[in-house]
Coordinates of C-alpha atoms in Angstrom, one line a residue:
Chain K
X532 CA -64.7 17.4 57.8
X533 CA -65.7 20.6 60.0
X534 CA -64.0 21.0 63.3
X535 CA -65.4 18.4 65.5
X536 CA -65.9 18.0 69.1
X537 CA -64.8 14.3 68.8
X538 CA -61.2 15.6 68.2
X539 CA -59.7 15.9 71.7
X540 CA -56.0 15.6 70.9
X541 CA -53.5 18.2 71.8
X542 CA -53.5 20.9 69.3
X543 CA -53.4 24.7 69.0
X544 CA -56.3 27.2 69.1
X545 CA -57.8 28.7 65.9
X546 CA -56.4 31.9 64.6
X547 CA -57.3 34.2 61.9
X548 CA -55.0 34.8 58.9
X549 CA -55.1 37.7 56.5
X550 CA -53.7 38.2 52.9
X551 CA -53.0 41.7 51.7
X552 CA -53.5 41.8 47.9
X553 CA -52.2 45.1 46.8
X554 CA -50.9 47.1 43.7
X555 CA -47.2 47.4 44.0
X556 CA -46.0 49.8 41.2
X557 CA -45.3 52.8 43.4
X558 CA -42.0 53.8 45.2
X559 CA -40.8 51.6 48.0
X560 CA -41.7 54.5 50.5
X561 CA -45.2 54.6 49.0
X562 CA -45.6 50.8 49.0
X563 CA -44.4 50.5 52.6
X564 CA -46.9 53.1 53.7
X565 CA -49.8 51.5 51.9
X566 CA -48.7 48.1 53.3
X567 CA -48.5 49.4 56.7
X568 CA -52.0 51.0 56.3
X569 CA -53.6 47.7 55.1
X570 CA -51.8 45.7 57.8
X571 CA -53.4 48.0 60.4
X572 CA -56.8 47.6 58.7
X573 CA -56.3 43.8 58.8
X574 CA -55.5 43.9 62.5
X575 CA -58.6 45.9 63.1
X576 CA -60.6 43.2 61.3
X577 CA -59.3 40.6 63.7
X578 CA -56.3 39.3 61.6
X579 CA -53.6 37.7 63.8
X580 CA -51.1 36.6 61.1
X581 CA -50.8 38.7 57.9
X582 CA -49.0 38.1 54.6
X583 CA -48.0 40.6 52.1
X584 CA -47.3 39.8 48.3
X585 CA -43.9 38.9 46.9
X586 CA -41.4 41.8 46.7
X587 CA -44.2 44.1 47.7
X588 CA -41.9 47.3 47.9
X589 CA -42.0 48.1 44.3
X590 CA -42.7 47.0 40.7
X591 CA -41.7 43.5 39.7
X592 CA -38.1 44.4 38.7
X593 CA -37.3 41.0 37.2
X594 CA -39.0 41.7 34.0
X595 CA -35.6 42.8 32.7
X596 CA -32.0 42.1 33.7
X597 CA -30.8 45.4 34.9
X598 CA -27.9 45.7 37.1
X599 CA -29.1 49.1 38.5
X600 CA -32.0 47.2 40.0
X601 CA -29.5 45.7 42.6
X602 CA -29.7 49.2 44.3
X603 CA -33.2 48.0 45.7
X604 CA -31.7 45.1 47.7
X605 CA -31.4 45.7 51.5
X606 CA -30.0 43.8 54.4
X607 CA -32.1 41.6 56.6
X608 CA -32.5 42.6 59.4
X609 CA -32.6 46.1 57.9
X610 CA -34.9 49.2 57.4
X611 CA -37.9 47.3 56.2
X612 CA -37.9 44.7 59.0
X613 CA -37.5 47.5 61.5
X614 CA -40.5 49.4 60.1
X615 CA -42.6 46.3 59.9
X616 CA -41.3 45.4 63.6
X617 CA -42.9 48.6 64.7
X618 CA -46.2 47.9 63.0
X619 CA -46.3 44.4 64.4
X620 CA -45.7 45.6 67.9
X621 CA -48.3 48.2 67.5
X622 CA -51.0 45.9 66.3
X623 CA -50.0 42.6 67.7
X624 CA -49.8 41.3 64.4
X625 CA -47.5 38.3 63.1
X626 CA -46.2 39.6 59.7
X627 CA -44.9 37.8 56.7
X628 CA -43.1 40.0 54.3
X629 CA -41.0 39.4 51.2
X630 CA -37.9 41.3 50.9
X631 CA -35.1 41.6 48.2
X632 CA -32.3 40.5 50.6
X633 CA -28.7 41.9 50.0
X634 CA -26.5 39.3 51.7
X635 CA -23.2 40.4 50.4
X636 CA -21.9 42.6 47.6
X637 CA -23.3 41.0 44.4
X638 CA -25.1 38.3 46.1
X639 CA -28.8 38.5 46.9
X640 CA -31.7 36.4 47.9
X641 CA -35.6 36.5 47.5
X642 CA -36.3 36.3 51.2
X643 CA -39.4 35.9 53.3
X644 CA -39.2 37.4 56.8
X645 CA -41.3 36.5 59.8
X646 CA -41.9 39.4 62.2
X647 CA -43.3 38.4 65.6
X648 CA -45.9 40.5 67.6
X649 CA -43.1 41.8 69.8
X650 CA -41.6 43.4 66.7
X651 CA -38.6 40.9 66.6
X652 CA -37.5 39.1 63.6
X653 CA -38.6 35.4 64.2
X654 CA -36.9 33.9 61.2
X655 CA -36.2 34.0 57.6
X656 CA -36.8 31.7 54.5
X657 CA -34.9 32.2 51.4
X658 CA -36.8 31.2 48.2
X659 CA -35.4 27.9 47.1
X660 CA -36.8 27.5 43.7
X661 CA -35.8 30.3 41.4
X662 CA -37.6 30.7 38.0
X663 CA -36.0 32.2 34.9
X664 CA -38.5 32.8 32.0
X665 CA -39.3 35.7 29.8
X666 CA -40.5 38.4 32.1
X667 CA -39.3 36.5 35.2
X668 CA -35.6 36.7 35.1
X669 CA -35.0 35.8 38.7
X670 CA -32.0 33.6 38.3
X671 CA -30.2 36.8 37.4
X672 CA -31.1 38.6 40.6
X673 CA -31.5 35.8 43.2
X674 CA -29.1 33.1 44.5
X675 CA -31.2 30.1 45.4
X676 CA -31.9 29.7 49.2
X677 CA -29.5 27.8 51.2
X678 CA -31.7 27.3 54.3
X679 CA -33.9 24.6 53.1
X680 CA -37.7 24.3 53.8
X681 CA -38.9 25.7 57.0
X682 CA -41.9 25.8 59.4
X683 CA -41.8 28.2 62.3
X684 CA -43.5 27.8 65.7
X685 CA -44.4 31.2 66.9
X686 CA -44.5 31.9 70.7
X687 CA -48.2 31.7 70.5
X688 CA -47.8 28.1 69.2
X689 CA -48.9 28.7 65.7
X690 CA -47.0 26.7 63.0
X691 CA -46.3 28.8 59.9
X692 CA -44.8 27.5 56.9
X693 CA -42.9 29.7 54.5
X694 CA -42.6 29.3 50.7
X695 CA -42.5 31.9 47.9
X696 CA -44.2 32.0 44.5
X697 CA -42.3 29.6 42.0
X698 CA -42.0 27.1 45.0
X699 CA -45.7 26.7 44.7
X700 CA -45.2 24.5 41.6
X701 CA -43.0 22.1 43.4
X702 CA -44.8 19.3 45.6
X703 CA -41.4 18.6 47.2
X704 CA -41.4 22.2 48.7
X705 CA -44.9 21.9 50.2
X706 CA -44.4 18.4 51.6
X707 CA -41.0 19.1 53.1
X708 CA -42.7 22.3 54.7
X709 CA -45.7 20.3 56.0
X710 CA -43.3 17.7 57.3
X711 CA -41.8 20.2 59.6
X712 CA -45.1 20.8 61.1
X713 CA -46.7 23.6 59.4
X714 CA -50.5 24.2 60.0
X715 CA -50.5 26.6 57.1
X716 CA -48.2 27.4 54.2
X717 CA -47.9 31.0 53.0
X718 CA -47.1 31.6 49.4
X719 CA -46.3 35.4 48.7
X720 CA -46.5 35.6 44.8
X721 CA -46.0 37.9 41.8
X722 CA -47.6 36.1 38.9
X723 CA -49.3 37.6 35.9
X724 CA -50.4 37.3 32.4
X725 CA -48.5 38.3 29.3
X726 CA -50.8 40.2 27.1
X727 CA -49.9 38.1 24.1
X728 CA -50.9 34.9 25.9
X729 CA -53.8 36.0 28.1
X730 CA -56.7 35.5 25.7
X731 CA -55.7 31.9 24.8
X732 CA -54.2 30.7 28.0
X733 CA -55.0 33.1 30.8
X734 CA -57.8 31.2 32.3
X735 CA -56.0 28.0 32.2
X736 CA -53.0 29.5 33.7
X737 CA -54.6 31.1 36.7
X738 CA -56.6 27.9 37.2
X739 CA -53.5 25.7 37.1
X740 CA -51.9 28.0 39.7
X741 CA -54.8 27.6 42.1
X742 CA -55.3 24.0 41.4
X743 CA -51.6 23.0 42.2
X744 CA -51.7 24.7 45.3
X745 CA -55.1 23.3 46.4
X746 CA -53.5 20.0 45.6
X747 CA -50.6 20.7 48.1
X748 CA -53.3 21.5 50.6
X749 CA -55.1 18.1 50.1
X750 CA -52.0 16.0 49.8
X751 CA -50.6 17.5 52.9
X752 CA -53.7 18.1 55.1
X753 CA -52.5 21.9 55.4
X754 CA -53.9 25.3 54.9
X755 CA -52.6 27.1 51.8
X756 CA -52.5 30.9 51.7
X757 CA -51.3 32.5 48.4
X758 CA -51.1 36.3 48.1
X759 CA -50.4 37.9 44.8
X760 CA -50.2 41.5 43.6
X761 CA -52.5 43.2 41.1
X762 CA -52.1 45.8 38.2
X763 CA -50.2 46.1 35.0
X764 CA -46.5 46.7 35.0
X765 CA -44.0 47.1 32.3
X766 CA -44.2 47.9 28.6
X767 CA -47.4 48.4 27.2
X768 CA -47.9 45.4 25.1
X769 CA -45.0 43.6 26.5
X770 CA -45.5 43.6 30.4
X771 CA -47.2 41.7 33.0
X772 CA -50.9 41.9 34.2
X773 CA -50.7 40.5 37.7
X774 CA -53.8 38.3 38.1
X775 CA -54.6 38.8 42.0
X776 CA -56.8 35.9 42.8
X777 CA -55.3 35.6 46.2
X778 CA -56.9 32.7 48.1
X779 CA -56.8 30.6 51.3
X780 CA -57.7 26.9 51.1
X781 CA -58.3 24.5 53.9
X782 CA -56.5 21.1 54.5
X783 CA -59.4 19.6 52.4
X784 CA -58.6 21.9 49.5
X785 CA -61.8 23.9 49.8
X786 CA -61.3 27.5 49.0
X787 CA -62.3 29.6 52.0
X788 CA -61.6 33.0 50.6
X789 CA -60.6 34.4 47.2
X790 CA -59.7 37.8 46.3
X791 CA -60.7 39.7 42.9
X792 CA -58.5 39.8 39.9
X793 CA -58.0 43.6 40.1
X794 CA -58.7 45.2 43.4
X795 CA -56.6 46.0 46.5
X796 CA -58.3 44.0 49.4
X797 CA -57.6 42.0 52.5
X798 CA -59.0 38.4 52.6
X799 CA -59.1 36.4 55.8
X800 CA -59.9 32.9 57.1
X801 CA -59.6 31.0 60.3
X802 CA -56.7 28.3 60.5
X803 CA -58.2 25.8 62.8
X804 CA -55.4 23.1 64.0
X805 CA -58.3 20.9 64.9
X806 CA -59.5 20.6 61.4
X807 CA -56.0 19.7 60.3
X808 CA -56.0 16.9 62.8
X809 CA -59.5 15.8 61.8
X810 CA -58.6 15.9 58.0
X811 CA -55.3 13.8 58.4
X812 CA -57.3 11.2 60.5
X813 CA -59.9 11.0 57.8
X814 CA -57.2 10.5 55.0
X815 CA -54.0 9.6 56.7
X816 CA -51.6 10.1 54.0
X817 CA -48.6 10.8 56.3
X818 CA -49.1 7.4 57.8
X819 CA -48.5 5.5 54.5
X820 CA -45.7 7.4 52.8
X821 CA -43.1 4.7 51.5
X822 CA -40.0 6.6 52.6
X823 CA -37.7 3.8 51.7
X824 CA -38.6 4.1 48.1
X825 CA -38.4 7.9 47.8
X826 CA -34.7 8.2 47.4
X827 CA -34.8 8.9 43.6
X828 CA -36.7 12.2 44.4
X829 CA -33.1 13.4 45.1
X830 CA -32.2 12.8 41.5
X831 CA -33.2 14.3 38.1
X832 CA -35.1 12.7 35.3
X833 CA -33.5 9.6 33.8
X834 CA -31.3 8.9 36.7
X835 CA -33.2 5.7 37.3
X836 CA -33.0 3.1 34.7
X837 CA -36.3 3.2 32.7
X838 CA -38.3 0.0 32.4
X839 CA -38.6 -1.4 29.0
X840 CA -40.9 -4.2 28.3
Chain E
X479 CA -50.5 25.5 25.3
X480 CA -52.0 23.6 22.3
X481 CA -49.7 21.3 20.3
X482 CA -47.6 23.7 18.4
X483 CA -45.7 23.4 15.0
X484 CA -42.9 25.4 16.9
X485 CA -42.1 22.3 18.7
X486 CA -39.8 20.3 16.6
X487 CA -37.9 18.2 19.2
X488 CA -37.8 14.6 19.0
X489 CA -40.9 13.1 20.6
X490 CA -43.6 10.3 20.0
X491 CA -46.7 10.6 18.0
X492 CA -50.1 11.3 19.6
X493 CA -52.2 8.4 20.6
X494 CA -55.7 7.8 21.9
X495 CA -56.3 6.5 25.4
X496 CA -59.6 5.2 26.8
X497 CA -60.9 4.7 30.3
X498 CA -63.5 1.9 30.8
X499 CA -65.7 3.1 33.7
X500 CA -67.9 0.1 34.7
X501 CA -69.9 -1.5 37.5
X502 CA -68.1 -4.5 39.0
X503 CA -70.5 -6.1 41.3
X504 CA -71.0 -9.3 39.3
X505 CA -69.0 -12.4 39.3
X506 CA -65.4 -12.6 38.0
X507 CA -66.6 -14.3 34.8
X508 CA -69.4 -11.7 34.2
X509 CA -66.9 -8.9 34.8
X510 CA -64.2 -10.3 32.4
X511 CA -66.9 -10.7 29.8
X512 CA -68.1 -7.2 30.3
X513 CA -64.7 -5.8 30.4
X514 CA -63.7 -7.6 27.2
X515 CA -66.9 -6.4 25.4
X516 CA -66.1 -2.7 26.5
X517 CA -62.4 -3.0 25.5
X518 CA -63.6 -4.2 22.0
X519 CA -65.9 -1.2 21.8
X520 CA -63.2 1.1 22.9
X521 CA -60.9 -0.3 20.2
X522 CA -63.6 0.1 17.5
X523 CA -63.8 3.8 18.7
X524 CA -60.0 4.2 18.0
X525 CA -58.6 3.8 21.5
X526 CA -55.1 2.5 21.5
X527 CA -54.2 2.3 25.2
X528 CA -57.3 1.3 27.5
X529 CA -57.4 1.0 31.3
X530 CA -59.9 -0.9 33.5
X531 CA -60.9 0.1 36.9
X532 CA -59.1 -1.2 40.1
X533 CA -59.9 -4.8 40.9
X534 CA -62.5 -4.9 38.2
X535 CA -63.1 -8.6 38.4
X536 CA -65.5 -8.2 41.3
X537 CA -67.1 -6.3 44.2
X538 CA -64.5 -4.3 46.2
X539 CA -63.9 -7.1 48.7
X540 CA -61.8 -4.9 51.0
X541 CA -64.9 -3.4 52.7
X542 CA -64.4 -6.3 55.2
X543 CA -61.5 -8.5 56.3
X544 CA -62.5 -11.8 55.3
X545 CA -59.9 -14.6 54.9
X546 CA -62.2 -16.3 52.4
X547 CA -61.6 -13.6 49.9
X548 CA -58.1 -14.6 49.3
X549 CA -59.5 -17.3 47.2
X550 CA -60.0 -14.5 44.5
X551 CA -56.2 -14.0 44.3
X552 CA -54.6 -15.3 41.2
X553 CA -51.1 -15.6 39.8
X554 CA -49.6 -13.1 37.3
X555 CA -49.3 -14.2 34.7
X556 CA -52.3 -16.3 34.9
X557 CA -55.8 -16.7 33.7
X558 CA -56.7 -13.2 33.4
X559 CA -53.7 -11.8 31.8
X560 CA -54.0 -14.6 29.3
X561 CA -57.6 -13.8 28.5
X562 CA -56.7 -10.0 28.2
X563 CA -53.7 -11.1 26.2
X564 CA -56.1 -12.6 23.7
X565 CA -58.3 -9.5 23.4
X566 CA -55.2 -7.2 23.1
X567 CA -53.9 -9.4 20.1
X568 CA -57.3 -9.3 18.6
X569 CA -57.9 -5.6 18.8
X570 CA -54.3 -4.3 18.8
X571 CA -55.0 -2.6 22.2
X572 CA -52.5 -1.9 24.9
X573 CA -54.4 -2.8 28.0
X574 CA -53.9 -1.9 31.7
X575 CA -55.7 -4.0 34.2
X576 CA -55.8 -4.3 37.9
X577 CA -55.5 -7.8 39.4
X578 CA -55.5 -9.3 43.0
X579 CA -52.2 -11.0 42.5
X580 CA -51.3 -14.1 44.5
X581 CA -47.5 -14.1 44.9
X582 CA -47.2 -16.9 47.3
X583 CA -49.4 -18.7 49.9
X584 CA -50.6 -16.0 52.2
X585 CA -48.9 -13.2 50.3
X586 CA -50.7 -10.9 47.8
X587 CA -50.5 -7.7 46.0
X588 CA -52.7 -5.1 44.3
X589 CA -51.1 -5.3 41.0
X590 CA -51.5 -3.4 37.7
X591 CA -50.5 -5.2 34.5
X592 CA -49.6 -3.9 31.2
X593 CA -50.7 -6.1 28.2
X594 CA -49.0 -5.3 25.0
X595 CA -50.9 -5.5 21.5
X596 CA -49.0 -8.7 20.8
X597 CA -50.7 -10.2 23.8
X598 CA -47.6 -10.4 25.9
X599 CA -47.4 -9.2 29.5
X600 CA -45.3 -6.0 29.2
X601 CA -44.8 -5.3 32.8
X602 CA -46.4 -5.0 36.1
X603 CA -46.7 -2.5 38.9
X604 CA -47.4 -3.4 42.5
X605 CA -49.4 -0.8 44.4
X606 CA -47.0 0.9 46.6
X607 CA -49.1 3.0 49.0
X608 CA -51.9 0.8 50.7
X609 CA -54.7 2.3 52.6
X610 CA -56.5 0.9 55.6
X611 CA -59.6 2.8 56.7
X612 CA -63.2 1.9 57.5
X613 CA -64.4 0.1 54.3
X614 CA -60.9 0.1 52.8
X615 CA -59.2 -2.6 54.7
X616 CA -56.4 -3.1 52.2
X617 CA -53.5 -3.5 54.5
X618 CA -55.2 -6.8 55.4
X619 CA -55.1 -8.1 51.9
X620 CA -52.1 -6.4 50.1
X621 CA -48.5 -6.5 50.8
X622 CA -47.1 -3.1 49.9
X623 CA -45.4 -3.1 46.5
X624 CA -41.7 -3.7 46.3
X625 CA -41.0 -2.9 42.7
X626 CA -40.9 0.8 43.2
X627 CA -42.4 3.4 40.8
X628 CA -42.6 2.6 37.2
X629 CA -42.9 4.0 33.5
X630 CA -42.9 1.6 30.8
X631 CA -42.0 2.4 27.2
X632 CA -44.1 0.3 24.9
X633 CA -42.7 -1.0 21.5
X634 CA -44.6 1.9 19.7
X635 CA -42.6 4.3 21.9
X636 CA -45.5 5.4 24.2
X637 CA -44.4 6.1 27.7
X638 CA -47.0 4.7 30.3
X639 CA -46.9 5.4 33.9
X640 CA -48.6 3.1 36.4
X641 CA -50.1 3.8 39.7
X642 CA -53.2 2.6 41.5
X643 CA -55.9 4.3 43.6
X644 CA -54.6 5.5 47.0
X645 CA -51.2 6.2 45.3
X646 CA -53.1 9.2 43.6
X647 CA -52.9 11.1 47.1
X648 CA -49.0 10.9 47.1
X649 CA -47.1 13.5 45.1
X650 CA -44.0 11.4 45.5
X651 CA -45.7 8.7 43.5
X652 CA -46.7 10.9 40.6
X653 CA -43.2 12.5 40.6
X654 CA -41.2 9.4 40.7
X655 CA -43.3 8.1 37.9
X656 CA -43.0 11.1 35.8
X657 CA -39.2 11.4 36.4
X658 CA -38.9 7.9 34.8
X659 CA -40.4 9.4 31.5
X660 CA -44.1 8.9 31.8
X661 CA -46.2 10.9 29.2
X662 CA -49.4 9.8 31.0
X663 CA -50.1 8.2 34.4
X664 CA -53.0 5.8 34.8
X665 CA -54.8 5.4 38.2
X666 CA -57.2 2.6 38.3
X667 CA -59.4 3.3 41.3
X668 CA -62.2 2.1 43.5
X669 CA -63.2 5.1 45.5
X670 CA -66.7 5.9 46.8
X671 CA -68.9 7.6 49.4
X672 CA -70.1 6.2 52.7
X673 CA -73.8 7.0 52.9
X674 CA -73.3 8.5 56.3
X675 CA -70.9 11.0 55.0
X676 CA -72.2 11.8 51.5
X677 CA -74.5 14.6 52.1
X678 CA -72.0 16.6 54.2
X679 CA -68.9 15.7 52.6
X680 CA -69.5 14.0 49.3
X681 CA -69.0 16.9 47.0
X682 CA -65.7 18.0 48.7
X683 CA -64.3 14.4 48.7
X684 CA -64.9 13.9 45.0
X685 CA -63.6 17.4 44.2
X686 CA -60.4 16.7 46.4
X687 CA -59.8 13.5 44.5
X688 CA -60.0 15.1 41.1
X689 CA -58.0 18.3 42.3
X690 CA -55.1 16.4 43.7
X691 CA -54.7 14.5 40.5
X692 CA -54.9 17.6 38.2
X693 CA -52.3 19.0 40.6
X694 CA -50.1 16.0 39.8
X695 CA -50.7 16.7 36.1
X696 CA -49.7 20.3 36.4
X697 CA -46.8 19.9 38.7
X698 CA -45.2 17.2 36.5
X699 CA -46.3 18.1 33.1
X700 CA -47.9 14.9 32.4
X701 CA -51.4 13.4 31.3
X702 CA -53.3 11.9 34.1
X703 CA -56.0 9.3 33.5
X704 CA -58.1 8.0 36.6
X705 CA -60.7 5.4 36.1
X706 CA -63.1 4.4 38.8
X707 CA -66.0 2.0 39.1
X708 CA -69.6 3.0 39.7
X709 CA -72.6 1.4 41.6
X710 CA -73.5 0.6 45.1
X711 CA -71.8 -2.4 47.0
X712 CA -71.9 -3.6 50.5
X713 CA -74.5 -3.4 53.4
X714 CA -77.5 -1.3 52.7
X715 CA -76.7 1.8 54.8
X716 CA -73.2 0.9 55.5
X717 CA -71.5 0.1 52.1
X718 CA -69.8 2.3 49.4
X719 CA -71.3 4.2 46.6
X720 CA -68.6 4.3 44.0
X721 CA -68.5 7.7 42.5
X722 CA -67.5 7.2 39.0
X723 CA -66.2 10.5 37.6
X724 CA -63.3 9.0 35.8
X725 CA -61.4 11.7 34.0
X726 CA -58.4 12.5 31.8
X727 CA -56.3 15.8 32.4
X728 CA -53.8 17.2 30.2
X729 CA -50.2 18.2 31.4
X730 CA -51.7 21.7 32.1
X731 CA -54.2 20.1 34.3
X732 CA -57.2 20.8 31.9
X733 CA -59.9 18.2 32.0
X734 CA -60.2 16.8 28.5
X735 CA -62.9 14.2 29.3
X736 CA -64.9 13.3 32.4
X737 CA -67.4 10.4 33.0
X738 CA -70.7 10.5 34.7
X739 CA -71.1 9.5 38.4
X740 CA -73.4 6.6 37.6
X741 CA -73.2 5.2 34.2
X742 CA -71.0 2.6 32.5
X743 CA -69.1 4.3 29.8
X744 CA -65.7 4.8 27.8
X745 CA -64.1 8.1 27.9
X746 CA -61.3 8.9 25.6
X747 CA -58.7 11.6 24.9
X748 CA -55.4 12.1 22.8
X749 CA -52.1 12.0 24.5
X750 CA -49.8 14.3 22.5
X751 CA -46.2 14.1 23.5
X752 CA -45.6 17.5 21.8
X753 CA -48.1 19.2 24.2
X754 CA -46.0 17.7 27.1
X755 CA -42.9 19.1 25.6
X756 CA -44.5 22.4 25.0
X757 CA -46.0 22.5 28.5
X758 CA -42.7 21.8 30.2
X759 CA -40.9 24.4 28.2
X760 CA -43.3 27.0 29.2
X761 CA -43.2 26.0 32.8
X762 CA -40.0 24.2 33.4
X763 CA -40.3 22.9 36.8
X764 CA -38.1 19.8 36.1
X765 CA -35.3 22.3 35.3
X766 CA -35.4 24.0 38.8
X767 CA -35.8 21.1 41.2
X768 CA -33.5 21.6 44.3
X769 CA -32.5 17.9 44.4
X770 CA -29.7 18.4 46.9
X771 CA -32.3 19.7 49.4
X772 CA -35.0 16.9 49.1
X773 CA -33.2 14.2 51.2
X774 CA -35.8 14.7 54.0
X775 CA -38.4 13.4 51.7
X776 CA -37.1 9.9 52.8
X777 CA -38.0 10.6 56.3
X778 CA -41.1 11.0 58.3
X779 CA -42.7 14.0 60.1
X780 CA -40.4 15.5 62.8
X781 CA -37.3 13.8 61.6
X782 CA -36.0 17.2 61.0
X783 CA -35.4 19.7 63.8
X784 CA -38.2 22.3 63.7
X785 CA -37.4 25.8 63.6
X786 CA -38.3 27.8 66.7
X787 CA -37.9 31.5 66.5

């Protein structure tokens, strides 16, 4: 399942992706500065497509419901996409960055932007699945995305799928993104342990998080790249310890790179479209989907009559 | 994420499931006799719902396309469901068994039958996703199922989801089965290594197989129980080494029991509906599905316009 000379179909050239795992508890200006420095370092290492963690500009404000936090929202395009456009142009990077998007007064999204190497805004994805749980009050802040699931083909011919954090638990999201042609799906993330749960459940939670995304890689024959923040944020015994563990998996679900739980670092891997082609030939799941029987995926539980023997 | 006294919702009682991992290279009569003996042993161990491997009555005949193999097909209900009905009645087991179903002259299915403790045929599921690859020529033998995806509620109130082998790579199959109420999804399987690939890819293939199914458990908050055969079948250097490794995972994706790669054995675990309830409360994915945006799951790749920046 390594890239093979036997595969001669038309497909793109390999490219290097990088995930910037960082602490995000500083001010927006500090975090932007650090992100830019790490992006420059990534580019110097040969990274061509880089992704920052979810809402990297500041602490994860969704731990509480606080109307003042809406001051952090900004338009897209705006100051942050402009700053990142400059660094993209300078370095030649394609950049994926997660922004608290202000779309209108009192109406915001959790948005992933694609910045092209010429500095232009190449596209946006608005987070479709919005969580709301203790410490993750996102339904208070974010209107669910209305753009659907997306894969973008860059001018270099790279096929970039875009999802965000909570989306990573939904097989529908990965499938719909892959069906649009993605070679790699990026998942900027802010996920962590509650101190009260970590000892009993921490290992299982982090393992489930990685496993379900490796499952998407396997089921869809697609690279998956998840980038998380690190560090402790919030009240001393009642905050969140972001668990890092950013990783890149290949279309066979093999982990190519995995970051630490507690260090700022850049991890990289090569996305090889030939390996995607070869993996899907070996296990041709897309060939065998029973699309005429999937209609009930557009319904909730119990919408179908249950079989009773 | 252990079963908690905090959960007081209405849900069923825990029950014990068992997977019968066996060699299947004997005659139908020999395999039926062995299966019955192992089912009796499972019942004696306290198993309440037991599942046999895919097409357990004989060698995996789909390695070749051979019209004579259609002689193995039998009606459902028929001799095998009758024999299993007797053992179900004797032991009190609910039994899931995979049968080469003859539906009409020249028209067969790969069918999973549910046999109730009173010996009656409780329901059938016809394999929906049919593979066709070297050594797995199933499209030659089996018409794809026309019954859709199913969960059965037994008279005891247990909610049993039924899928078969190749289905296990399709997130749509697990999701649709879970949406119908399954507490546990059974996957009888016949999967193995080709000698020419085992050294390079064997570990990754078996790991991907387990990982994608653990992913279904996590994404759907459902127990998953996959039962494979063991042993080498077919031409000496060009056959299949079935890799065993039957396993049961809980709704958090944790592996509760895992069989060897090469021994006949019974593995068991308790399915606790209270743990399903608790897991889904902690990570409420079903709450947040964006059903109005899933329509394109009923289409193939490229049916949607691709985004070009």
